[in-house]
Amino acid sequence: METSVTIKYGKSYDDTWAVFKGTSAEIRANILEFFGMDPATQQGLSLSSVVINATNIAHGKGLIATALGATVVEETATNAEPTKPTSDPWAAASASRESASVATAKADPNAYILGEIEKKTTVQELKKLWAENQSFFSDATVMAAWKAKGKSLQGA
């Protein structure tokens, strides 16, 4: 059974349209390719859900183009990270520091919040940190560090 799907980049009749015709499988593959969508992120979704995701992409691009006057530049898909200059000692030092902090974060999932607790200089800042980061405070180590910092700030 042949189906037709039209995706518009905006609400106006004059806005760009993309029309896809064929079987559901053909339309799905064509939409994913046309909009540069990663098939893995759309796996398990119905065709109507894929159409909604593609429509959101189209509307976003259309809005950026009309509201901001933007134009599309070359689209390249690469998973490679940009290389950091090795001849620059400042860049090399920065890269090694970044690697160390990533390794620390992987070794201790609470490293970030424990560091933030240590940085606070007032009880009010400490309370705000707690209010904005509730998910971290279910860990006993984090809660103990938070309480200890609060006591030390109250005594200061």
JSON list of C-alpha atoms in Angstrom, two decimals:
[
{"chain": "A", "resi": 1, "resn": "MET", "atom": "CA", "xyz": [0.00, 0.00, 0.00]},
{"chain": "A", "resi": 2, "resn": "GLU", "atom": "CA", "xyz": [1.44, 3.36, -1.03]},
{"chain": "A", "resi": 3, "resn": "THR", "atom": "CA", "xyz": [1.33, 6.16, 1.51]},
{"chain": "A", "resi": 4, "resn": "SER", "atom": "CA", "xyz": [2.14, 9.83, 1.27]},
{"chain": "A", "resi": 5, "resn": "VAL", "atom": "CA", "xyz": [3.63, 11.99, 4.03]},
{"chain": "A", "resi": 6, "resn": "THR", "atom": "CA", "xyz": [4.13, 15.74, 3.78]},
{"chain": "A", "resi": 7, "resn": "ILE", "atom": "CA", "xyz": [6.35, 17.58, 6.24]},
{"chain": "A", "resi": 8, "resn": "LYS", "atom": "CA", "xyz": [6.24, 21.36, 6.21]},
{"chain": "A", "resi": 9, "resn": "TYR", "atom": "CA", "xyz": [8.91, 23.72, 7.50]},
{"chain": "A", "resi": 10, "resn": "GLY", "atom": "CA", "xyz": [6.33, 26.22, 8.70]},
{"chain": "A", "resi": 11, "resn": "LYS", "atom": "CA", "xyz": [2.63, 27.05, 8.84]},
{"chain": "A", "resi": 12, "resn": "SER", "atom": "CA", "xyz": [2.42, 29.21, 5.73]},
{"chain": "A", "resi": 13, "resn": "TYR", "atom": "CA", "xyz": [1.46, 27.80, 2.34]},
{"chain": "A", "resi": 14, "resn": "ASP", "atom": "CA", "xyz": [4.62, 29.41, 0.97]},
{"chain": "A", "resi": 15, "resn": "ASP", "atom": "CA", "xyz": [6.89, 27.56, 3.41]},
{"chain": "A", "resi": 16, "resn": "THR", "atom": "CA", "xyz": [9.01, 24.67, 2.14]},
{"chain": "A", "resi": 17, "resn": "TRP", "atom": "CA", "xyz": [7.48, 21.20, 2.00]},
{"chain": "A", "resi": 18, "resn": "ALA", "atom": "CA", "xyz": [9.03, 17.76, 1.80]},
{"chain": "A", "resi": 19, "resn": "VAL", "atom": "CA", "xyz": [6.80, 15.03, 0.36]},
{"chain": "A", "resi": 20, "resn": "PHE", "atom": "CA", "xyz": [7.55, 11.33, 0.78]},
{"chain": "A", "resi": 21, "resn": "LYS", "atom": "CA", "xyz": [5.67, 8.57, -1.08]},
{"chain": "A", "resi": 22, "resn": "GLY", "atom": "CA", "xyz": [5.96, 4.81, -0.93]},
{"chain": "A", "resi": 23, "resn": "THR", "atom": "CA", "xyz": [5.48, 2.01, 1.55]},
{"chain": "A", "resi": 24, "resn": "SER", "atom": "CA", "xyz": [5.80, 2.78, 5.24]},
{"chain": "A", "resi": 25, "resn": "ALA", "atom": "CA", "xyz": [9.31, 1.26, 5.31]},
{"chain": "A", "resi": 26, "resn": "GLU", "atom": "CA", "xyz": [10.41, 3.30, 2.28]},
{"chain": "A", "resi": 27, "resn": "ILE", "atom": "CA", "xyz": [9.00, 6.52, 3.71]},
{"chain": "A", "resi": 28, "resn": "ARG", "atom": "CA", "xyz": [10.66, 5.87, 7.05]},
{"chain": "A", "resi": 29, "resn": "ALA", "atom": "CA", "xyz": [14.07, 5.28, 5.42]},
{"chain": "A", "resi": 30, "resn": "ASN", "atom": "CA", "xyz": [13.66, 8.33, 3.18]},
{"chain": "A", "resi": 31, "resn": "ILE", "atom": "CA", "xyz": [12.69, 10.62, 6.08]},
{"chain": "A", "resi": 32, "resn": "LEU", "atom": "CA", "xyz": [15.64, 9.44, 8.18]},
{"chain": "A", "resi": 33, "resn": "GLU", "atom": "CA", "xyz": [18.02, 10.04, 5.29]},
{"chain": "A", "resi": 34, "resn": "PHE", "atom": "CA", "xyz": [16.43, 13.34, 4.21]},
{"chain": "A", "resi": 35, "resn": "PHE", "atom": "CA", "xyz": [16.60, 14.88, 7.69]},
{"chain": "A", "resi": 36, "resn": "GLY", "atom": "CA", "xyz": [19.93, 13.27, 8.61]},
{"chain": "A", "resi": 37, "resn": "MET", "atom": "CA", "xyz": [18.38, 11.46, 11.56]},
{"chain": "A", "resi": 38, "resn": "ASP", "atom": "CA", "xyz": [20.29, 8.66, 13.27]},
{"chain": "A", "resi": 39, "resn": "PRO", "atom": "CA", "xyz": [18.29, 5.45, 12.67]},
{"chain": "A", "resi": 40, "resn": "ALA", "atom": "CA", "xyz": [19.39, 4.06, 16.05]},
{"chain": "A", "resi": 41, "resn": "THR", "atom": "CA", "xyz": [17.64, 6.93, 17.89]},
{"chain": "A", "resi": 42, "resn": "GLN", "atom": "CA", "xyz": [14.42, 6.29, 15.96]},
{"chain": "A", "resi": 43, "resn": "GLN", "atom": "CA", "xyz": [14.43, 2.51, 16.33]},
{"chain": "A", "resi": 44, "resn": "GLY", "atom": "CA", "xyz": [11.23, 1.14, 17.81]},
{"chain": "A", "resi": 45, "resn": "LEU", "atom": "CA", "xyz": [9.25, 4.29, 17.01]},
{"chain": "A", "resi": 46, "resn": "SER", "atom": "CA", "xyz": [6.18, 4.18, 14.80]},
{"chain": "A", "resi": 47, "resn": "LEU", "atom": "CA", "xyz": [6.24, 5.98, 11.47]},
{"chain": "A", "resi": 48, "resn": "SER", "atom": "CA", "xyz": [3.98, 8.67, 12.92]},
{"chain": "A", "resi": 49, "resn": "SER", "atom": "CA", "xyz": [6.49, 9.26, 15.74]},
{"chain": "A", "resi": 50, "resn": "VAL", "atom": "CA", "xyz": [9.34, 9.51, 13.23]},
{"chain": "A", "resi": 51, "resn": "VAL", "atom": "CA", "xyz": [7.25, 12.01, 11.26]},
{"chain": "A", "resi": 52, "resn": "ILE", "atom": "CA", "xyz": [6.71, 14.10, 14.42]},
{"chain": "A", "resi": 53, "resn": "ASN", "atom": "CA", "xyz": [10.46, 14.10, 15.16]},
{"chain": "A", "resi": 54, "resn": "ALA", "atom": "CA", "xyz": [11.21, 15.07, 11.55]},
{"chain": "A", "resi": 55, "resn": "THR", "atom": "CA", "xyz": [8.55, 17.79, 11.67]},
{"chain": "A", "resi": 56, "resn": "ASN", "atom": "CA", "xyz": [10.18, 19.23, 14.79]},
{"chain": "A", "resi": 57, "resn": "ILE", "atom": "CA", "xyz": [13.52, 19.32, 12.97]},
{"chain": "A", "resi": 58, "resn": "ALA", "atom": "CA", "xyz": [11.91, 20.97, 9.95]},
{"chain": "A", "resi": 59, "resn": "HIS", "atom": "CA", "xyz": [10.09, 23.56, 12.08]},
{"chain": "A", "resi": 60, "resn": "GLY", "atom": "CA", "xyz": [13.27, 24.33, 14.00]},
{"chain": "A", "resi": 61, "resn": "LYS", "atom": "CA", "xyz": [15.28, 24.85, 10.82]},
{"chain": "A", "resi": 62, "resn": "GLY", "atom": "CA", "xyz": [12.48, 26.88, 9.27]},
{"chain": "A", "resi": 63, "resn": "LEU", "atom": "CA", "xyz": [12.20, 29.10, 12.34]},
{"chain": "A", "resi": 64, "resn": "ILE", "atom": "CA", "xyz": [15.94, 29.68, 12.49]},
{"chain": "A", "resi": 65, "resn": "ALA", "atom": "CA", "xyz": [15.99, 30.58, 8.80]},
{"chain": "A", "resi": 66, "resn": "THR", "atom": "CA", "xyz": [13.02, 32.96, 8.92]},
{"chain": "A", "resi": 67, "resn": "ALA", "atom": "CA", "xyz": [13.38, 34.49, 12.37]},
{"chain": "A", "resi": 68, "resn": "LEU", "atom": "CA", "xyz": [17.14, 34.81, 12.45]},
{"chain": "A", "resi": 69, "resn": "GLY", "atom": "CA", "xyz": [17.94, 34.93, 8.75]},
{"chain": "A", "resi": 70, "resn": "ALA", "atom": "CA", "xyz": [20.29, 31.98, 9.09]},
{"chain": "A", "resi": 71, "resn": "THR", "atom": "CA", "xyz": [21.49, 29.88, 6.18]},
{"chain": "A", "resi": 72, "resn": "VAL", "atom": "CA", "xyz": [22.53, 26.25, 6.20]},
{"chain": "A", "resi": 73, "resn": "VAL", "atom": "CA", "xyz": [26.23, 25.57, 5.95]},
{"chain": "A", "resi": 74, "resn": "GLU", "atom": "CA", "xyz": [27.98, 22.31, 5.13]},
{"chain": "A", "resi": 75, "resn": "GLU", "atom": "CA", "xyz": [26.67, 19.52, 7.32]},
{"chain": "A", "resi": 76, "resn": "THR", "atom": "CA", "xyz": [29.30, 16.96, 8.23]},
{"chain": "A", "resi": 77, "resn": "ALA", "atom": "CA", "xyz": [28.81, 14.00, 10.49]},
{"chain": "A", "resi": 78, "resn": "THR", "atom": "CA", "xyz": [31.93, 13.08, 12.37]},
{"chain": "A", "resi": 79, "resn": "ASN", "atom": "CA", "xyz": [32.48, 11.33, 15.64]},
{"chain": "A", "resi": 80, "resn": "ALA", "atom": "CA", "xyz": [36.13, 12.31, 15.82]},
{"chain": "A", "resi": 81, "resn": "GLU", "atom": "CA", "xyz": [37.01, 14.84, 18.46]},
{"chain": "A", "resi": 82, "resn": "PRO", "atom": "CA", "xyz": [38.95, 17.87, 17.32]},
{"chain": "A", "resi": 83, "resn": "THR", "atom": "CA", "xyz": [42.63, 17.44, 17.82]},
{"chain": "A", "resi": 84, "resn": "LYS", "atom": "CA", "xyz": [44.34, 19.70, 20.30]},
{"chain": "A", "resi": 85, "resn": "PRO", "atom": "CA", "xyz": [47.57, 21.37, 19.30]},
{"chain": "A", "resi": 86, "resn": "THR", "atom": "CA", "xyz": [50.56, 19.63, 20.85]},
{"chain": "A", "resi": 87, "resn": "SER", "atom": "CA", "xyz": [53.14, 22.33, 20.15]},
{"chain": "A", "resi": 88, "resn": "ASP", "atom": "CA", "xyz": [51.31, 24.77, 22.43]},
{"chain": "A", "resi": 89, "resn": "PRO", "atom": "CA", "xyz": [52.35, 24.09, 26.07]},
{"chain": "A", "resi": 90, "resn": "TRP", "atom": "CA", "xyz": [49.21, 25.80, 27.40]},
{"chain": "A", "resi": 91, "resn": "ALA", "atom": "CA", "xyz": [46.95, 23.61, 25.26]},
{"chain": "A", "resi": 92, "resn": "ALA", "atom": "CA", "xyz": [48.89, 20.49, 26.27]},
{"chain": "A", "resi": 93, "resn": "ALA", "atom": "CA", "xyz": [48.57, 21.38, 29.96]},
{"chain": "A", "resi": 94, "resn": "SER", "atom": "CA", "xyz": [44.88, 22.08, 29.56]},
{"chain": "A", "resi": 95, "resn": "ALA", "atom": "CA", "xyz": [44.34, 18.76, 27.76]},
{"chain": "A", "resi": 96, "resn": "SER", "atom": "CA", "xyz": [46.10, 16.79, 30.50]},
{"chain": "A", "resi": 97, "resn": "ARG", "atom": "CA", "xyz": [44.08, 18.61, 33.18]},
{"chain": "A", "resi": 98, "resn": "GLU", "atom": "CA", "xyz": [40.84, 17.80, 31.32]},
{"chain": "A", "resi": 99, "resn": "SER", "atom": "CA", "xyz": [41.85, 14.13, 31.05]},
{"chain": "A", "resi": 100, "resn": "ALA", "atom": "CA", "xyz": [42.57, 14.03, 34.78]},
{"chain": "A", "resi": 101, "resn": "SER", "atom": "CA", "xyz": [39.21, 15.53, 35.71]},
{"chain": "A", "resi": 102, "resn": "VAL", "atom": "CA", "xyz": [37.35, 13.14, 33.40]},
{"chain": "A", "resi": 103, "resn": "ALA", "atom": "CA", "xyz": [39.22, 10.20, 34.95]},
{"chain": "A", "resi": 104, "resn": "THR", "atom": "CA", "xyz": [38.38, 11.48, 38.44]},
{"chain": "A", "resi": 105, "resn": "ALA", "atom": "CA", "xyz": [34.70, 11.86, 37.55]},
{"chain": "A", "resi": 106, "resn": "LYS", "atom": "CA", "xyz": [34.61, 8.29, 36.20]},
{"chain": "A", "resi": 107, "resn": "ALA", "atom": "CA", "xyz": [36.36, 6.96, 39.30]},
{"chain": "A", "resi": 108, "resn": "ASP", "atom": "CA", "xyz": [34.07, 8.82, 41.73]},
{"chain": "A", "resi": 109, "resn": "PRO", "atom": "CA", "xyz": [30.60, 9.75, 40.48]},
{"chain": "A", "resi": 110, "resn": "ASN", "atom": "CA", "xyz": [30.26, 12.19, 43.40]},
{"chain": "A", "resi": 111, "resn": "ALA", "atom": "CA", "xyz": [33.48, 14.07, 42.65]},
{"chain": "A", "resi": 112, "resn": "TYR", "atom": "CA", "xyz": [31.59, 16.95, 41.03]},
{"chain": "A", "resi": 113, "resn": "ILE", "atom": "CA", "xyz": [29.18, 17.60, 43.90]},
{"chain": "A", "resi": 114, "resn": "LEU", "atom": "CA", "xyz": [31.84, 17.08, 46.57]},
{"chain": "A", "resi": 115, "resn": "GLY", "atom": "CA", "xyz": [33.97, 19.69, 44.80]},
{"chain": "A", "resi": 116, "resn": "GLU", "atom": "CA", "xyz": [31.02, 22.08, 44.66]},
{"chain": "A", "resi": 117, "resn": "ILE", "atom": "CA", "xyz": [30.33, 21.60, 48.38]},
{"chain": "A", "resi": 118, "resn": "GLU", "atom": "CA", "xyz": [33.96, 22.42, 49.16]},
{"chain": "A", "resi": 119, "resn": "LYS", "atom": "CA", "xyz": [33.81, 25.66, 47.12]},
{"chain": "A", "resi": 120, "resn": "LYS", "atom": "CA", "xyz": [30.90, 27.16, 49.08]},
{"chain": "A", "resi": 121, "resn": "THR", "atom": "CA", "xyz": [31.80, 29.98, 51.44]},
{"chain": "A", "resi": 122, "resn": "THR", "atom": "CA", "xyz": [28.45, 30.67, 53.13]},
{"chain": "A", "resi": 123, "resn": "VAL", "atom": "CA", "xyz": [25.67, 28.57, 54.62]},
{"chain": "A", "resi": 124, "resn": "GLN", "atom": "CA", "xyz": [23.24, 30.23, 52.19]},
{"chain": "A", "resi": 125, "resn": "GLU", "atom": "CA", "xyz": [25.32, 29.09, 49.17]},
{"chain": "A", "resi": 126, "resn": "LEU", "atom": "CA", "xyz": [25.43, 25.59, 50.66]},
{"chain": "A", "resi": 127, "resn": "LYS", "atom": "CA", "xyz": [21.62, 25.53, 51.08]},
{"chain": "A", "resi": 128, "resn": "LYS", "atom": "CA", "xyz": [21.16, 26.71, 47.51]},
{"chain": "A", "resi": 129, "resn": "LEU", "atom": "CA", "xyz": [23.49, 23.96, 46.24]},
{"chain": "A", "resi": 130, "resn": "TRP", "atom": "CA", "xyz": [21.43, 21.38, 48.11]},
{"chain": "A", "resi": 131, "resn": "ALA", "atom": "CA", "xyz": [18.14, 22.74, 46.75]},
{"chain": "A", "resi": 132, "resn": "GLU", "atom": "CA", "xyz": [19.39, 22.74, 43.13]},
{"chain": "A", "resi": 133, "resn": "ASN", "atom": "CA", "xyz": [21.06, 19.32, 43.22]},
{"chain": "A", "resi": 134, "resn": "GLN", "atom": "CA", "xyz": [18.72, 17.03, 45.17]},
{"chain": "A", "resi": 135, "resn": "SER", "atom": "CA", "xyz": [19.64, 13.88, 43.24]},
{"chain": "A", "resi": 136, "resn": "PHE", "atom": "CA", "xyz": [23.21, 13.90, 44.61]},
{"chain": "A", "resi": 137, "resn": "PHE", "atom": "CA", "xyz": [22.16, 14.07, 48.24]},
{"chain": "A", "resi": 138, "resn": "SER", "atom": "CA", "xyz": [20.68, 10.57, 48.45]},
{"chain": "A", "resi": 139, "resn": "ASP", "atom": "CA", "xyz": [24.30, 9.38, 48.79]},
{"chain": "A", "resi": 140, "resn": "ALA", "atom": "CA", "xyz": [25.46, 9.16, 52.42]},
{"chain": "A", "resi": 141, "resn": "THR", "atom": "CA", "xyz": [28.98, 10.38, 51.59]},
{"chain": "A", "resi": 142, "resn": "VAL", "atom": "CA", "xyz": [27.66, 13.51, 49.88]},
{"chain": "A", "resi": 143, "resn": "MET", "atom": "CA", "xyz": [25.22, 14.24, 52.69]},
{"chain": "A", "resi": 144, "resn": "ALA", "atom": "CA", "xyz": [27.95, 13.81, 55.31]},
{"chain": "A", "resi": 145, "resn": "ALA", "atom": "CA", "xyz": [30.26, 16.18, 53.42]},
{"chain": "A", "resi": 146, "resn": "TRP", "atom": "CA", "xyz": [27.44, 18.72, 53.07]},
{"chain": "A", "resi": 147, "resn": "LYS", "atom": "CA", "xyz": [26.65, 18.60, 56.80]},
{"chain": "A", "resi": 148, "resn": "ALA", "atom": "CA", "xyz": [30.31, 18.85, 57.77]},
{"chain": "A", "resi": 149, "resn": "LYS", "atom": "CA", "xyz": [30.80, 21.87, 55.51]},
{"chain": "A", "resi": 150, "resn": "GLY", "atom": "CA", "xyz": [27.69, 23.49, 56.98]},
{"chain": "A", "resi": 151, "resn": "LYS", "atom": "CA", "xyz": [28.97, 23.00, 60.54]},
{"chain": "A", "resi": 152, "resn": "SER", "atom": "CA", "xyz": [32.37, 24.42, 59.64]},
{"chain": "A", "resi": 153, "resn": "LEU", "atom": "CA", "xyz": [30.78, 27.48, 58.02]},
{"chain": "A", "resi": 154, "resn": "GLN", "atom": "CA", "xyz": [28.52, 28.07, 61.03]},
{"chain": "A", "resi": 155, "resn": "GLY", "atom": "CA", "xyz": [31.52, 27.89, 63.36]},
{"chain": "A", "resi": 156, "resn": "ALA", "atom": "CA", "xyz": [33.54, 30.35, 61.25]}
]
